Coordinates of C-alpha atoms in Angstrom, one line a residue:
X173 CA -27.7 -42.1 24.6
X174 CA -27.6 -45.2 26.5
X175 CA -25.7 -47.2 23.6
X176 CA -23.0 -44.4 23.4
X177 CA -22.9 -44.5 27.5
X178 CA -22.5 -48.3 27.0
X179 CA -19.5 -48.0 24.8
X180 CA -17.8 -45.5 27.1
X181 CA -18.2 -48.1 29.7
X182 CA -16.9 -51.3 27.5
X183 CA -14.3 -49.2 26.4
X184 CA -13.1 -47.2 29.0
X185 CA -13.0 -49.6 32.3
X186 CA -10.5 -52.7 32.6
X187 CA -9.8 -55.0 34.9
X188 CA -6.1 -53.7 35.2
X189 CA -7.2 -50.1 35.4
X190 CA -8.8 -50.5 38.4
X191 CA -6.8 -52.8 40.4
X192 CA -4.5 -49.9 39.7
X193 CA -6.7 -47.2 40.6
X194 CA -7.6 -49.3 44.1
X195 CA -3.7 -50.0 44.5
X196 CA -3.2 -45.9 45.2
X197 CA -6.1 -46.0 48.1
X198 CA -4.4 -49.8 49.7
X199 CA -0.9 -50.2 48.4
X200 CA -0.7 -52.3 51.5
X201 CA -3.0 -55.2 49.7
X202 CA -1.8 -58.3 47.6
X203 CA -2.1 -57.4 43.9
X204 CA -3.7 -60.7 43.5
X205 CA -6.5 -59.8 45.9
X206 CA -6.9 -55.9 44.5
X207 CA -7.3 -57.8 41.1
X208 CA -10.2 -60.0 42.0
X209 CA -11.9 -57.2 43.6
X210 CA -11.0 -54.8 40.5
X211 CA -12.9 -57.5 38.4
X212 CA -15.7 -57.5 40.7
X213 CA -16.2 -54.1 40.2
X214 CA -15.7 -54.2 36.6
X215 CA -18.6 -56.0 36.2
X216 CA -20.6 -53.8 38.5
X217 CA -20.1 -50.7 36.7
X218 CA -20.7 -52.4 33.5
X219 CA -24.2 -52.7 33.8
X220 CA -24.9 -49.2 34.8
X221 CA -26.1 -48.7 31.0
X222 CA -28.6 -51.5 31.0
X223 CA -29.8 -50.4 34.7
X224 CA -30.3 -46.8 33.6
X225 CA -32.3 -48.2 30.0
X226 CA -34.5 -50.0 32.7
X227 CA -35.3 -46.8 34.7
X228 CA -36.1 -45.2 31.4
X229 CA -38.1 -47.8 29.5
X230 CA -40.2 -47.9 33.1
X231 CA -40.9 -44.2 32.8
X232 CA -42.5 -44.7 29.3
X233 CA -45.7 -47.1 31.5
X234 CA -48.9 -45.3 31.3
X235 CA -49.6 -45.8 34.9
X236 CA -46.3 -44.7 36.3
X237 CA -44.3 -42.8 33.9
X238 CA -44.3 -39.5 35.2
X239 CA -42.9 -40.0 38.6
X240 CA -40.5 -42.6 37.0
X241 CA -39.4 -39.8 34.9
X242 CA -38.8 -37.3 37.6
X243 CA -36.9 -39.9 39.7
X244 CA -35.0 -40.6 37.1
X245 CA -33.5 -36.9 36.2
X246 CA -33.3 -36.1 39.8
X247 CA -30.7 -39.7 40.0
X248 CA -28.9 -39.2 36.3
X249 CA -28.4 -35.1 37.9
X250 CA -26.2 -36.5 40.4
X251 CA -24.5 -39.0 38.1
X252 CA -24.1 -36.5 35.5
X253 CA -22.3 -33.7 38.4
X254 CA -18.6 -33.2 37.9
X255 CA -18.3 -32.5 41.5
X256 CA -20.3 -35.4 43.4
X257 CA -19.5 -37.5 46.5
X258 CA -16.4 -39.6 44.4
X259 CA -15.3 -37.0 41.3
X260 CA -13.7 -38.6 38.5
X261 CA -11.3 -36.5 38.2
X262 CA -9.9 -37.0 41.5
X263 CA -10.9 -40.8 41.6
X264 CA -10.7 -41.9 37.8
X265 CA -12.7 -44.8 37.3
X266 CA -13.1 -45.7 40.9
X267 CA -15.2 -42.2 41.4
X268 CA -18.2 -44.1 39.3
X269 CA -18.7 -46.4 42.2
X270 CA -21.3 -44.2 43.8
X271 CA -22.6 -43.2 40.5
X272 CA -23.3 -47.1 40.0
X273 CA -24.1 -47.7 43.6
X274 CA -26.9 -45.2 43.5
X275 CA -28.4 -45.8 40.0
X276 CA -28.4 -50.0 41.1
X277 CA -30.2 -49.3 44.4
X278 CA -32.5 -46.9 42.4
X279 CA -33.3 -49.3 39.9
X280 CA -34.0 -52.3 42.4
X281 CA -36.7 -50.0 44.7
X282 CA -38.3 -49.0 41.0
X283 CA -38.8 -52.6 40.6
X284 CA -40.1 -53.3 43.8
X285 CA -42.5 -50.1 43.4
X286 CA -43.5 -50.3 40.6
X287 CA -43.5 -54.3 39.4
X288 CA -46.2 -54.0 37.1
X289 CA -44.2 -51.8 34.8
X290 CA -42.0 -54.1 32.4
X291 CA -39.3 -52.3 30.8
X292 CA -38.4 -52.7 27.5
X293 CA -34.8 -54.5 28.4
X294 CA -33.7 -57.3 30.2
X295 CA -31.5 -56.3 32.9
X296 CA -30.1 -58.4 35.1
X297 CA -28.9 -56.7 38.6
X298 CA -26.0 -57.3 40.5
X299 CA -26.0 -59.7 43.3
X300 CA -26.5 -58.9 46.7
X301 CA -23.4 -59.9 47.3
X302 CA -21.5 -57.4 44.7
X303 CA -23.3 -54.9 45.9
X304 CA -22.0 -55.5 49.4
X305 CA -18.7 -55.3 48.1
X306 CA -19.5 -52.3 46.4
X307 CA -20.9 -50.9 49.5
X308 CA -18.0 -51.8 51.6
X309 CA -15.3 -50.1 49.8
X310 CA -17.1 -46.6 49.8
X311 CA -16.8 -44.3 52.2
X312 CA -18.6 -44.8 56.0
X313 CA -22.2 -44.1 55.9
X314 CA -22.2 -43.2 51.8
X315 CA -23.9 -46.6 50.6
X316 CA -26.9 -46.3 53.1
X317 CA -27.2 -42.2 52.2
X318 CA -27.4 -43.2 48.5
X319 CA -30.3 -45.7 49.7
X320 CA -32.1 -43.3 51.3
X321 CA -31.4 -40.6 48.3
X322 CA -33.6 -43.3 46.2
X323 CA -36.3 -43.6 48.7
X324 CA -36.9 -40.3 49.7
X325 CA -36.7 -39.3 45.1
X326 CA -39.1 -42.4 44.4
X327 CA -41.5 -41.0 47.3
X328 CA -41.3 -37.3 46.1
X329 CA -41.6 -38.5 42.4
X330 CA -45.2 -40.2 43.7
X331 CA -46.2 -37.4 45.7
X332 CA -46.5 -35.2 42.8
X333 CA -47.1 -37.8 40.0
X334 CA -49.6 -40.3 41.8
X335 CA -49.5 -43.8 40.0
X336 CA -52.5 -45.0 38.1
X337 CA -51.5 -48.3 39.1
X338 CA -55.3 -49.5 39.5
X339 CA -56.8 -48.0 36.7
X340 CA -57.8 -50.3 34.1
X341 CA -56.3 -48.3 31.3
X342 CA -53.8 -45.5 30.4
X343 CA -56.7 -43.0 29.9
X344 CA -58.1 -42.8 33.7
X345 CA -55.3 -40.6 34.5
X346 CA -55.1 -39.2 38.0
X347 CA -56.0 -35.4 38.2
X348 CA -54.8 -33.9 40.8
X349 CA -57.7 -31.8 43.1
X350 CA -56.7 -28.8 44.8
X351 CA -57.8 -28.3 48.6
X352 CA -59.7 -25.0 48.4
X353 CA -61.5 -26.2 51.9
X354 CA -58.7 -26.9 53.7
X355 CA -56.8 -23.7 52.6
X356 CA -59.7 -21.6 53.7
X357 CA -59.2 -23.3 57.0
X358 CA -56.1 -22.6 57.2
X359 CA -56.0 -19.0 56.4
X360 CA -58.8 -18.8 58.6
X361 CA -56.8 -19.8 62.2
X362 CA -53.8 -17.9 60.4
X363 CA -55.3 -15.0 60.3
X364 CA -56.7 -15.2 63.9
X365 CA -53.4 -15.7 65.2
X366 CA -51.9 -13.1 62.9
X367 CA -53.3 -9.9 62.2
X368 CA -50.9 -9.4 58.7
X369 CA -53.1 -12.3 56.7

């Protein structure tokens, strides 16, 4: 999957196509200065295939796999919708910039939650730099929502699939234990403030 989503990208993003695309949104900017930050962006969204390989080699570690997993089909849901924040169809190739803005920012916080997992590929992110730029040419507010998207996905993904960071090896698993106690409790002042339960 991720070598056919590789080709798509090699093949179907130029230089020229999006200095045109950005022309539409900023006639008002000097073609030479549209095509430098065309190129910029070129190379952003070219590496959205090795970033996403990365996510998915981390979700094959023993001691973090599962929530990797689930963070990573809740982010590839929103790059896969038709009808997210930037749609292709409206945007052409410039609507992938929040695809690859979300799916880079994912990718660095997995690395920084998870560093003991080693993916199977090299991937070398963008600079903080190109990521600015990315950041500055969408929409107010969207870079920083996409930021928090990944946070509040990585933190749900370890709520429900706690890492076995510590364990010495793949087979002490956590197991989850169910809080019979505390749900007694509860039920207990529930039902004294409501007669129903």
């Amino acid at each position: 999957m991720i070598g056919l989503l590789k080709l798509g990208f090699d093949e179907g993003i130029t230089t020229e196509e999006l200095a045109d695309a950005l022309r539409r949104h900023a006639d008002e900017v000097a073609i030479e200065d549209l095509e430098r930050l065309a190129a910029v962006l070129e190379q952003y969204l070219r590496t959205v295939p090795e970033a996403l390989a990365t996510a998915l080699g981390m979700s094959k570690d023993p001691h973090c796999g599962r929530a990797v997993a689930f963070a990573t089909g809740t982010i590839l849901t929103y790059i896969f919708d038709e009808e997210d924040l930037l749609p292709e169809a409206s945007y052409g190739t410039l609507g992938m910039l929040d695809d690859a803005y979300l799916v880079h920012a994912f990718v660095d916080l997995l690395r920084r939650m998870y560093p003991f997992a080693a993916p199977s590929l090299i991937y070398a992110a963008p600079e903080a730099r190109t990521s600015e730029v990315v950041a500055a040419i969408l929409p107010q507010g969207v870079a920083e929502s996409l930021r928090r998207t990944c946070e509040s996905t990585i933190l749900v993904a370890q709520a429900l699939f706690p890492s076995g960071q510590g364990a010495d090896t793949a087979d002490s698993a956590f197991e989850p234990q169910l809080r019979v106690t505390e749900a007694v409790a509860a039920a207990a002042t529930a039902a004294a403030t409501s007669p129903s339960l």
